Coordinates of C-alpha atoms and ligand atoms in Angstrom, one line a residue:
M1091 CA -129.9 100.1 137.3
S1092 CA -131.0 101.0 140.6
A1093 CA -129.1 103.5 142.0
D1094 CA -126.8 100.8 144.3
A1095 CA -126.0 99.1 141.3
R1096 CA -124.2 102.3 139.5
P1097 CA -121.0 102.3 139.2
V1098 CA -118.8 104.8 141.4
G1099 CA -115.4 106.2 141.9
P1100 CA -112.6 104.8 139.9
A1101 CA -114.3 101.9 139.0
A1102 CA -116.3 103.4 136.6
T1103 CA -113.9 104.3 134.6
R1104 CA -111.7 101.9 134.9
E1105 CA -112.4 97.7 133.7
P1106 CA -113.0 97.0 137.6
V1107 CA -111.0 93.7 138.8
L1108 CA -114.6 92.8 140.7
S1109 CA -117.5 94.2 140.1
V1110 CA -120.7 93.0 142.6
R1111 CA -124.6 93.8 141.9
D1112 CA -127.5 93.9 144.0
L1113 CA -125.0 91.2 146.4
V1114 CA -128.2 89.8 148.4
V1115 CA -127.6 87.1 151.5
H1116 CA -130.1 86.1 153.6
F1117 CA -130.2 83.4 155.8
A1118 CA -133.6 82.2 158.0
G1119 CA -133.3 83.3 161.5
R1120 CA -134.9 82.1 164.9
R1121 CA -139.0 81.7 164.6
K1122 CA -138.7 81.8 161.1
T1123 CA -137.1 85.3 161.0
T1124 CA -135.4 86.0 158.0
V1125 CA -132.0 87.2 158.6
R1126 CA -131.3 90.1 156.3
A1127 CA -127.2 90.2 156.4
V1128 CA -126.9 91.6 153.4
D1129 CA -129.4 93.4 151.5
G1130 CA -128.9 94.9 147.6
V1131 CA -124.9 95.8 147.6
S1132 CA -123.5 97.8 144.5
F1133 CA -119.3 98.5 144.2
D1134 CA -117.0 97.8 142.0
I1135 CA -113.2 97.1 142.7
A1136 CA -110.7 99.3 139.8
P1137 CA -107.2 97.6 139.8
A1138 CA -104.6 98.8 142.1
E1139 CA -107.7 99.7 144.1
I1140 CA -108.3 99.6 147.6
L1141 CA -112.2 99.5 148.4
A1142 CA -112.7 99.6 152.0
L1143 CA -115.8 98.5 153.8
V1144 CA -116.6 99.6 157.3
G1145 CA -119.5 99.3 160.0
E1146 CA -120.2 97.6 163.3
S1147 CA -121.0 94.4 163.6
G1148 CA -123.4 92.4 162.2
C1149 CA -124.1 95.1 158.7
G1150 CA -123.1 92.9 156.4
K1151 CA -119.1 93.0 155.9
S1152 CA -118.2 89.9 156.3
T1153 CA -120.8 88.4 155.3
I1154 CA -120.0 90.0 151.7
A1155 CA -116.5 89.3 152.0
L1156 CA -116.7 85.6 152.8
S1157 CA -119.7 85.5 150.4
V1158 CA -116.6 86.5 147.6
M1159 CA -114.2 83.6 148.0
R1160 CA -117.5 81.9 147.9
L1161 CA -117.3 80.7 151.3
I1162 CA -120.7 81.6 151.9
E1163 CA -123.6 81.3 149.0
P1164 CA -125.0 84.4 148.3
T1165 CA -129.3 84.7 147.5
S1166 CA -129.5 86.5 144.8
G1167 CA -127.1 88.8 142.5
T1168 CA -124.2 88.9 140.2
I1169 CA -120.1 88.9 142.0
L1170 CA -118.1 89.4 138.9
A1171 CA -114.6 88.9 138.3
G1172 CA -112.4 88.1 135.5
G1173 CA -115.0 87.8 133.2
E1174 CA -116.8 84.9 135.7
D1175 CA -119.1 85.5 137.6
L1176 CA -118.3 84.1 140.9
A1177 CA -122.0 83.7 142.6
R1178 CA -122.3 81.1 140.1
L1179 CA -119.3 79.1 138.9
R1180 CA -119.1 75.0 140.8
G1181 CA -116.2 72.5 141.0
R1182 CA -113.2 73.5 138.2
R1183 CA -114.0 76.4 137.2
L1184 CA -114.5 77.5 140.9
R1185 CA -110.8 76.1 141.8
R1186 CA -109.6 78.1 139.2
A1187 CA -111.2 81.7 139.8
R1188 CA -110.4 81.5 143.5
E1189 CA -107.1 81.5 142.0
R1190 CA -107.3 85.0 141.6
V1191 CA -109.2 86.2 145.2
Q1192 CA -107.2 85.6 147.8
M1193 CA -108.2 86.3 151.2
I1194 CA -106.7 87.3 154.7
F1195 CA -108.5 87.2 157.9
Q1196 CA -108.5 88.8 161.6
D1197 CA -106.7 86.4 163.7
P1198 CA -103.1 85.5 163.0
F1199 CA -103.7 83.3 165.3
G1200 CA -105.7 81.3 164.8
S1201 CA -105.8 81.2 160.3
L1202 CA -101.4 79.7 160.8
N1203 CA -101.6 75.6 162.3
A1204 CA -99.4 76.1 164.6
R1205 CA -97.8 72.2 163.9
R1206 CA -96.3 73.3 159.9
S1207 CA -93.7 75.3 159.4
V1208 CA -94.0 78.8 157.7
Y1209 CA -93.1 77.1 154.1
D1210 CA -95.5 74.4 154.3
T1211 CA -98.9 77.4 155.1
V1212 CA -97.4 79.8 152.4
V1213 CA -96.3 76.8 149.3
E1214 CA -99.5 75.4 150.5
P1215 CA -102.0 77.6 147.7
L1216 CA -99.3 76.4 145.1
V1217 CA -99.9 72.8 146.1
I1218 CA -104.0 73.2 145.8
H1219 CA -104.0 74.6 143.1
G1220 CA -100.9 72.4 141.1
I1221 CA -98.8 75.6 140.1
A1222 CA -94.9 75.4 140.5
S1223 CA -94.3 72.0 139.4
S1224 CA -90.4 71.2 140.7
K1225 CA -89.8 71.7 144.5
E1226 CA -86.6 73.8 143.8
E1227 CA -89.4 76.5 141.3
R1228 CA -91.9 76.4 145.2
R1229 CA -89.1 76.7 147.2
Q1230 CA -88.0 79.7 144.9
R1231 CA -92.2 81.1 145.0
V1232 CA -92.4 80.6 148.7
N1233 CA -89.1 82.8 149.2
E1234 CA -90.2 85.8 146.7
A1235 CA -93.2 85.6 149.1
L1236 CA -91.7 86.2 152.1
E1237 CA -89.5 88.9 150.9
L1238 CA -92.5 90.8 148.5
A1239 CA -94.0 90.4 152.8
H1240 CA -90.9 91.7 154.1
L1241 CA -90.0 88.0 156.3
T1242 CA -86.6 88.4 155.5
P1243 CA -84.6 86.1 155.2
P1244 CA -86.7 84.1 153.6
E1245 CA -84.6 81.2 153.7
R1246 CA -84.7 81.5 157.9
L1247 CA -88.2 82.5 158.3
A1248 CA -89.1 79.9 156.3
Q1249 CA -88.3 77.0 158.8
S1250 CA -90.1 79.5 161.4
Y1251 CA -93.2 77.4 163.6
P1252 CA -96.3 80.6 164.0
H1253 CA -95.1 80.7 167.9
E1254 CA -92.2 81.8 166.7
L1255 CA -93.1 85.0 165.7
S1256 CA -94.9 88.0 166.9
G1257 CA -98.8 88.8 165.8
G1258 CA -97.4 91.2 162.7
Q1259 CA -95.1 88.9 161.6
R1260 CA -97.9 85.8 161.6
Q1261 CA -100.6 88.4 159.8
R1262 CA -96.9 89.1 157.2
V1263 CA -97.5 85.2 156.5
A1264 CA -101.0 85.4 155.5
I1265 CA -99.7 87.5 154.1
A1266 CA -96.6 86.3 151.7
S1267 CA -98.8 83.1 151.6
A1268 CA -101.9 85.5 149.7
M1269 CA -100.0 87.1 147.7
V1270 CA -97.7 83.7 146.4
L1271 CA -100.3 82.9 143.8
R1272 CA -100.0 87.0 142.7
P1273 CA -103.8 87.7 143.0
P1274 CA -105.4 90.8 141.4
L1275 CA -107.9 90.3 144.7
V1276 CA -107.3 90.6 148.3
V1277 CA -110.1 90.5 150.1
A1278 CA -109.2 91.1 153.6
D1279 CA -110.9 90.8 156.7
E1280 CA -110.3 93.2 159.8
P1281 CA -106.5 92.1 159.1
V1282 CA -105.1 94.7 161.4
S1283 CA -107.8 94.8 164.4
M1284 CA -106.1 91.7 166.3
L1285 CA -102.5 93.7 166.0
D1286 CA -101.0 96.2 168.5
V1287 CA -100.8 100.0 166.9
S1288 CA -97.8 99.2 166.2
A1289 CA -97.8 95.7 164.3
R1290 CA -100.9 97.6 162.4
A1291 CA -99.1 100.1 161.0
G1292 CA -96.7 98.2 159.3
I1293 CA -98.8 96.1 157.9
L1294 CA -101.2 98.3 156.2
R1295 CA -98.1 99.8 155.3
L1296 CA -96.8 96.1 153.2
M1297 CA -101.1 96.3 151.9
M1298 CA -100.4 99.7 150.6
D1299 CA -96.8 98.7 149.1
L1300 CA -98.3 95.4 147.3
R1301 CA -100.6 98.2 145.6
D1302 CA -98.3 100.0 145.0
R1303 CA -95.5 97.9 143.4
L1304 CA -98.0 94.8 142.1
G1305 CA -101.3 96.7 141.7
T1306 CA -102.7 94.4 143.8
S1307 CA -106.4 95.5 144.4
Y1308 CA -108.2 95.2 147.9
L1309 CA -111.7 94.6 149.5
F1310 CA -110.5 96.2 152.6
I1311 CA -113.1 95.0 155.6
T1312 CA -113.1 97.5 158.9
H1313 CA -115.1 98.1 161.6
D1314 CA -112.5 101.3 162.4
L1315 CA -113.6 104.3 159.8
A1316 CA -110.1 105.5 160.8
T1317 CA -107.8 102.6 159.5
A1318 CA -110.4 102.9 156.4
W1319 CA -109.0 106.3 155.9
V1320 CA -105.4 105.5 155.9
V1321 CA -105.3 103.4 153.7
A1322 CA -109.0 103.2 151.4
D1323 CA -108.7 105.1 148.2
R1324 CA -112.5 104.7 148.8
I1325 CA -114.8 104.2 151.5
A1326 CA -118.0 102.0 151.5
V1327 CA -120.4 102.8 154.4
L1328 CA -122.7 99.6 155.6
Y1329 CA -125.1 99.2 158.1
L1330 CA -127.0 96.6 158.2
G1331 CA -127.1 95.0 155.3
R1332 CA -126.6 97.8 153.1
V1333 CA -123.9 100.7 151.7
V1334 CA -126.0 103.9 153.2
E1335 CA -122.4 106.0 151.7
I1336 CA -119.3 105.6 149.4
G1337 CA -117.4 108.1 148.4
R1338 CA -113.3 108.4 147.6
S1339 CA -111.7 108.5 151.5
T1340 CA -111.4 111.6 151.4
D1341 CA -115.0 112.9 150.8
V1342 CA -116.9 110.6 152.9
V1343 CA -113.8 111.4 155.8
A1344 CA -114.3 115.0 155.1
A1345 CA -117.6 115.8 154.8
P1346 CA -119.2 113.3 155.7
A1347 CA -123.1 113.1 154.4
H1348 CA -124.7 110.5 156.1
P1349 CA -125.2 110.8 160.4
Y1350 CA -124.1 107.1 160.4
T1351 CA -120.7 108.1 159.1
R1352 CA -120.6 110.8 161.7
A1353 CA -121.3 109.0 164.1
L1354 CA -118.9 106.8 162.5
L1355 CA -116.3 109.6 162.9
E1356 CA -116.7 110.3 165.7
V1357 CA -116.2 106.8 167.9
S1358 CA -113.2 106.3 165.5
A1359 CA -111.8 109.7 167.1
D1360 CA -111.6 108.4 169.9
E1361 CA -108.4 107.5 170.8
E1362 CA -108.6 106.2 174.2
R1363 CA -110.8 103.4 172.1
L1364 CA -108.9 102.6 168.9
S1365 CA -106.2 101.3 171.9
T1366 CA -108.2 98.8 173.1
D1367 CA -109.8 97.8 169.9
E1368 CA -112.8 97.3 172.9
P1369 CA -116.4 96.7 170.9
V1370 CA -118.4 100.1 170.8
A1371 CA -121.8 101.1 170.6
V1372 CA -121.2 103.2 168.3
L1373 CA -124.8 105.4 169.0
P1374 CA -127.1 104.9 171.6
G1375 CA -130.6 103.0 170.9
E1376 CA -131.5 99.7 170.2
A1377 CA -128.2 97.6 168.2
P1378 CA -129.5 96.7 164.8
S1379 CA -130.1 93.3 163.6
A1380 CA -131.2 92.6 160.8
A1381 CA -133.2 89.6 161.3
R1382 CA -135.3 93.2 162.4
V1383 CA -134.4 96.0 159.8
P1384 CA -137.1 98.6 160.5
P1385 CA -139.5 99.3 157.4
G1386 CA -138.1 103.3 155.8
C1387 CA -134.7 103.8 156.4
R1388 CA -133.2 101.1 158.5
F1389 CA -130.9 103.7 160.8
H1390 CA -134.1 106.6 161.3
P1391 CA -134.6 104.5 165.3
R1392 CA -130.8 105.3 166.0
C1393 CA -130.9 108.6 164.5
P1394 CA -129.9 111.7 165.7
R1395 CA -131.2 113.9 162.5
Y1396 CA -134.1 111.9 162.0
V1397 CA -134.7 113.3 165.8
A1398 CA -132.3 117.0 164.9
L1399 CA -135.8 117.0 162.4
G1400 CA -138.9 116.1 164.3
E1401 CA -139.0 113.2 162.8
P1402 CA -140.1 113.9 159.7
E1403 CA -142.5 110.9 158.4
A1404 CA -140.3 110.5 154.8
C1405 CA -137.4 108.4 157.0
R1406 CA -140.1 106.7 158.5
V1407 CA -141.8 105.2 155.0
A1408 CA -139.2 105.5 152.7
D1409 CA -136.9 103.3 152.4
P1410 CA -133.9 106.4 150.9
T1411 CA -131.7 104.6 147.5
L1412 CA -128.2 105.7 146.8
G1413 CA -127.8 109.2 144.9
P1414 CA -125.5 112.2 145.1
A1415 CA -124.3 113.9 148.1
P1416 CA -124.2 117.5 148.5
T1417 CA -120.0 117.0 148.4
A1418 CA -120.8 116.3 144.3
G1419 CA -117.2 114.8 144.7
E1420 CA -117.3 112.3 142.4
G1421 CA -118.7 108.7 142.4
H1422 CA -120.0 110.1 146.4
Q1423 CA -123.2 108.7 147.1
V1424 CA -125.4 108.4 150.1
A1425 CA -128.3 107.3 150.6
C1426 CA -130.2 109.8 153.3
H1427 CA -133.5 111.9 152.0
F1428 CA -132.1 114.4 154.3
P1429 CA -128.3 114.2 154.1
L1430 CA -125.6 116.1 156.2
G1431 CA -124.2 119.7 154.4
E1432 CA -127.7 120.4 152.4
N1433 CA -130.7 122.2 154.6
P1434 CA -131.9 122.4 156.7
Ligands
SF4_2750 FE1 -132.2 109.6 159.2 FE2 -133.8 109.9 158.1 FE3 -130.7 110.7 156.6 FE4 -132.7 108.1 157.4 S1 -133.5 109.1 156.3 S2 -129.9 108.9 157.9 S3 -133.2 108.2 159.3 S4 -132.5 111.6 158.0

């Protein structure tokens, strides 16, 4: 097993809900280039664990989420959930597997059909998967899901339409729709980034509450390390399709070992940016492109530590793999030849 494939953190000691190994997703790009959107990513998620995938736009985090949902085809690698490799399932077995993994999307305005009532939206997974045969049972399960999402009274909310709801309420409907099947794993792709600040806190609290009450695990996708720190047990930082740092949230945020993680932290500390949620350049230098992955350490053209250390050759020629971080925190790993917290 490669260093990248090593299970870390709580997931190493409990049977994982999701186990991703050496996931690769490559696309054909323009002018015969290969877009290496995901380039060998491994991680586990334990029961009732929230793992955040953090990185800039284009780092591969949403591609990983869509691969887990099998909304795009992985090039290679395995995605084990419930004893089956989701990357290889087809037809009926794939549909059955999808009962166990549900998704919440970024846009609560676009992800709901304006012409469908809340009831119609939340009942849909039960209908698709042929669960709850009687009308009364379906209504009961929809009401329970709405209550779980704190949409009360459920009977009244079920008759509402998206235009009658706030952004936060719409995202709660999306969560109710994901939870109606009581899946062990939910993939949440930037679920709060389009909400105002007050609604964000409520949605994050709700997700953590569902984790505590039902034991739901989450693969939580975000560009914002501060949000990840609030919600996640562990954080995996992605750069150009690779995990460059992974560990318990407290270790990654309190003692980042990778220069890119530190750069993300500095952006997250900018409260003005947090309130507007404008996309920002994390670091100066050319925006990263998965069609032009640099040789050696893929971060070296933008790495302030590379410059500070006098541009060592190792950074230009050798691709670093994950290894123990200097913090020695449980499962804290970093892919850097000269991690922060280590001399010089
Ligand atoms: Fe920077 Fe070198 Fe570490 Fe890459 S290996 S992050 S270039 S110091």
